[in-house]
PDB file of C-alpha atoms in Angstrom:
ATOM      1  CA  THR A 177      27.505  66.185  -0.773  1.00 46.00           C
ATOM      2  CA  ALA A 178      26.403  64.243  -3.668  1.00 51.00           C
ATOM      3  CA  ASP A 179      26.681  60.856  -1.949  1.00 54.00           C
ATOM      4  CA  ASP A 180      24.169  61.956   0.772  1.00 58.00           C
ATOM      5  CA  THR A 181      21.326  62.391  -1.768  1.00 66.00           C
ATOM      6  CA  ALA A 182      18.931  59.452  -2.337  1.00 67.00           C
ATOM      7  CA  PRO A 183      17.870  58.645  -5.846  1.00 66.00           C
ATOM      8  CA  THR A 184      14.384  59.763  -6.662  1.00 75.00           C
ATOM      9  CA  ALA A 185      11.736  57.387  -8.160  1.00 74.00           C
ATOM     10  CA  ARG A 186      12.167  59.146 -11.503  1.00 78.00           C
ATOM     11  CA  ASP A 187      15.980  58.522 -11.563  1.00 82.00           C
ATOM     12  CA  ALA A 188      15.220  54.914 -10.759  1.00 78.00           C
ATOM     13  CA  ARG A 189      12.736  54.533 -13.717  1.00 85.00           C
ATOM     14  CA  ARG A 190      14.940  56.337 -15.994  1.00 89.00           C
ATOM     15  CA  GLY A 191      17.923  53.933 -14.921  1.00 84.00           C
ATOM     16  CA  PHE A 192      15.762  50.961 -15.368  1.00 83.00           C
ATOM     17  CA  TRP A 193      14.640  51.836 -18.834  1.00 88.00           C
ATOM     18  CA  GLN A 194      18.182  52.814 -19.944  1.00 90.00           C
ATOM     19  CA  GLY A 195      19.502  49.422 -18.685  1.00 84.00           C
ATOM     20  CA  PHE A 196      16.567  47.691 -20.493  1.00 84.00           C
ATOM     21  CA  MET A 197      17.319  49.380 -23.795  1.00 89.00           C
ATOM     22  CA  VAL A 198      20.998  48.775 -23.498  1.00 88.00           C
ATOM     23  CA  ALA A 199      20.338  44.940 -22.872  1.00 82.00           C
ATOM     24  CA  ALA A 200      17.649  44.614 -25.473  1.00 81.00           C
ATOM     25  CA  THR A 201      19.813  46.071 -28.123  1.00 87.00           C
ATOM     26  CA  ASN A 202      23.065  44.249 -27.197  1.00 86.00           C
ATOM     27  CA  PRO A 203      23.964  42.146 -30.221  1.00 89.00           C
ATOM     28  CA  LYS A 204      25.873  39.699 -28.031  1.00 89.00           C
ATOM     29  CA  LEU A 205      22.720  38.860 -26.169  1.00 79.00           C
ATOM     30  CA  LEU A 206      20.649  38.368 -29.347  1.00 80.00           C
ATOM     31  CA  LEU A 207      23.554  36.125 -30.774  1.00 88.00           C
ATOM     32  CA  PHE A 208      23.498  34.148 -27.614  1.00 83.00           C
ATOM     33  CA  TYR A 209      19.796  33.421 -27.824  1.00 81.00           C
ATOM     34  CA  ALA A 210      20.177  32.530 -31.441  1.00 84.00           C
ATOM     35  CA  ALA A 211      22.896  30.067 -30.769  1.00 88.00           C
ATOM     36  CA  PHE A 212      21.831  28.635 -27.355  1.00 84.00           C
ATOM     37  CA  PHE A 213      17.968  28.297 -27.417  1.00 83.00           C
ATOM     38  CA  PRO A 214      17.613  26.223 -30.690  1.00 84.00           C
ATOM     39  CA  GLN A 215      19.560  23.335 -29.127  1.00 87.00           C
ATOM     40  CA  PHE A 216      16.709  22.913 -26.711  1.00 87.00           C
ATOM     41  CA  VAL A 217      13.811  23.129 -29.055  1.00 88.00           C
ATOM     42  CA  SER A 218      12.192  19.707 -30.092  1.00 89.00           C
ATOM     43  CA  LEU A 219      10.906  19.357 -33.518  1.00 86.00           C
ATOM     44  CA  GLU A 220       8.005  17.155 -32.361  1.00 90.00           C
ATOM     45  CA  ALA A 221       6.148  20.111 -30.495  1.00 89.00           C
ATOM     46  CA  ALA A 222       5.295  23.738 -31.516  1.00 91.00           C
ATOM     47  CA  PRO A 223       8.729  25.475 -31.550  1.00 87.00           C
ATOM     48  CA  TRP A 224       7.276  29.053 -30.599  1.00 88.00           C
ATOM     49  CA  THR A 225       5.842  27.841 -27.448  1.00 91.00           C
ATOM     50  CA  GLN A 226       9.178  26.147 -26.617  1.00 90.00           C
ATOM     51  CA  LEU A 227      11.075  29.287 -27.243  1.00 87.00           C
ATOM     52  CA  VAL A 228       8.719  31.503 -25.230  1.00 89.00           C
ATOM     53  CA  LEU A 229       9.000  29.049 -22.322  1.00 91.00           C
ATOM     54  CA  LEU A 230      12.730  29.034 -22.569  1.00 89.00           C
ATOM     55  CA  CYS A 231      12.836  32.903 -22.657  1.00 85.00           C
ATOM     56  CA  VAL A 232      10.616  33.252 -19.688  1.00 91.00           C
ATOM     57  CA  SER A 233      12.565  30.742 -17.712  1.00 92.00           C
ATOM     58  CA  PHE A 234      15.873  32.476 -18.589  1.00 88.00           C
ATOM     59  CA  LEU A 235      14.350  35.958 -17.677  1.00 87.00           C
ATOM     60  CA  ALA A 236      13.061  34.695 -14.421  1.00 93.00           C
ATOM     61  CA  ILE A 237      16.527  33.211 -13.510  1.00 94.00           C
ATOM     62  CA  GLN A 238      18.130  36.323 -14.695  1.00 89.00           C
ATOM     63  CA  ILE A 239      15.892  38.592 -12.585  1.00 89.00           C
ATOM     64  CA  ALA A 240      16.451  36.516  -9.480  1.00 94.00           C
ATOM     65  CA  CYS A 241      20.141  36.721 -10.056  1.00 93.00           C
ATOM     66  CA  ASP A 242      20.166  40.494 -10.720  1.00 89.00           C
ATOM     67  CA  SER A 243      18.007  41.206  -7.758  1.00 89.00           C
ATOM     68  CA  THR A 244      20.395  39.326  -5.490  1.00 93.00           C
ATOM     69  CA  TYR A 245      23.199  41.170  -6.675  1.00 90.00           C
ATOM     70  CA  ALA A 246      21.321  44.600  -6.222  1.00 87.00           C
ATOM     71  CA  LEU A 247      20.287  43.708  -2.686  1.00 90.00           C
ATOM     72  CA  LEU A 248      23.670  42.550  -1.721  1.00 90.00           C
ATOM     73  CA  ALA A 249      25.152  45.676  -2.956  1.00 84.00           C
ATOM     74  CA  SER A 250      22.633  47.972  -1.328  1.00 84.00           C
ATOM     75  CA  ARG A 251      23.435  46.130   1.927  1.00 84.00           C
ATOM     76  CA  LEU A 252      27.118  46.624   1.494  1.00 81.00           C
ATOM     77  CA  ALA A 253      27.032  50.210   0.293  1.00 81.00           C
ATOM     78  CA  HIS A 254      27.089  51.733   3.674  1.00 76.00           C
ATOM     79  CA  ARG A 255      30.049  49.801   4.621  1.00 75.00           C
ATOM     80  CA  LEU A 256      32.100  50.835   1.572  1.00 78.00           C
ATOM     81  CA  ARG A 257      31.396  54.664   1.908  1.00 80.00           C
ATOM     82  CA  GLY A 258      33.676  57.104   3.943  1.00 77.00           C
ATOM     83  CA  PRO A 259      37.090  56.541   5.436  1.00 79.00           C
ATOM     84  CA  ARG A 260      36.180  53.240   7.065  1.00 80.00           C
ATOM     85  CA  GLY A 261      34.860  52.092   3.730  1.00 82.00           C
ATOM     86  CA  ALA A 262      38.183  52.874   2.044  1.00 84.00           C
ATOM     87  CA  ARG A 263      39.750  50.140   4.281  1.00 85.00           C
ATOM     88  CA  TRP A 264      36.969  47.626   3.365  1.00 82.00           C
ATOM     89  CA  ARG A 265      37.439  48.510  -0.275  1.00 84.00           C
ATOM     90  CA  GLN A 266      41.112  47.889   0.034  1.00 88.00           C
ATOM     91  CA  LYS A 267      40.722  44.665   1.839  1.00 89.00           C
ATOM     92  CA  LEU A 268      37.897  43.695  -0.744  1.00 87.00           C
ATOM     93  CA  THR A 269      40.075  44.332  -3.688  1.00 91.00           C
ATOM     94  CA  GLY A 270      42.979  42.750  -2.188  1.00 94.00           C
ATOM     95  CA  ALA A 271      41.225  39.464  -1.569  1.00 95.00           C
ATOM     96  CA  PHE A 272      39.941  39.645  -5.160  1.00 95.00           C
ATOM     97  CA  LEU A 273      43.606  39.985  -6.429  1.00 96.00           C
ATOM     98  CA  ILE A 274      44.824  37.287  -4.250  1.00 96.00           C
ATOM     99  CA  GLY A 275      41.988  34.955  -5.293  1.00 95.00           C
ATOM    100  CA  THR A 276      42.693  35.806  -8.866  1.00 95.00           C
ATOM    101  CA  GLY A 277      46.402  35.035  -8.373  1.00 92.00           C
ATOM    102  CA  ILE A 278      45.655  31.822  -6.760  1.00 92.00           C
ATOM    103  CA  GLY A 279      43.205  30.838  -9.444  1.00 91.00           C
ATOM    104  CA  LEU A 280      45.867  31.568 -12.174  1.00 91.00           C
ATOM    105  CA  ALA A 281      48.540  29.643 -10.323  1.00 89.00           C
ATOM    106  CA  MET A 282      46.423  26.603 -10.150  1.00 89.00           C
ATOM    107  CA  ALA A 283      45.087  26.786 -13.674  1.00 88.00           C
ATOM    108  CA  ARG A 284      46.300  24.214 -15.964  1.00 73.00           C
ATOM    109  CA  ARG A 285      47.703  25.249 -19.262  1.00 63.00           C
ATOM    110  CA  SER A 286      46.079  23.554 -22.348  1.00 48.00           C
TER     111      SER A 286
END
């Protein structure tokens, strides 16, 4: 079946570059940088150096977070496949829905 085939290195590279291009051309991300980063730039020092440092820091944190998600997903993937996986998916989905309901019930109206 299609689920049993492992992705090739070429598929992984292609997926990486597609994801990179989507992220790099995302206007929301560019607007976020334009609105968020200038607040942390001091006028006393070179602004380009500060912006580069902010971008590198943000990129390092984002890579760490995304890598954690990817590793967690790869470790859980075997549990979510097949008939036993269907039960896990139902339990996981139910837990998320219950958690969302509790969060909405506890949220204060403003």
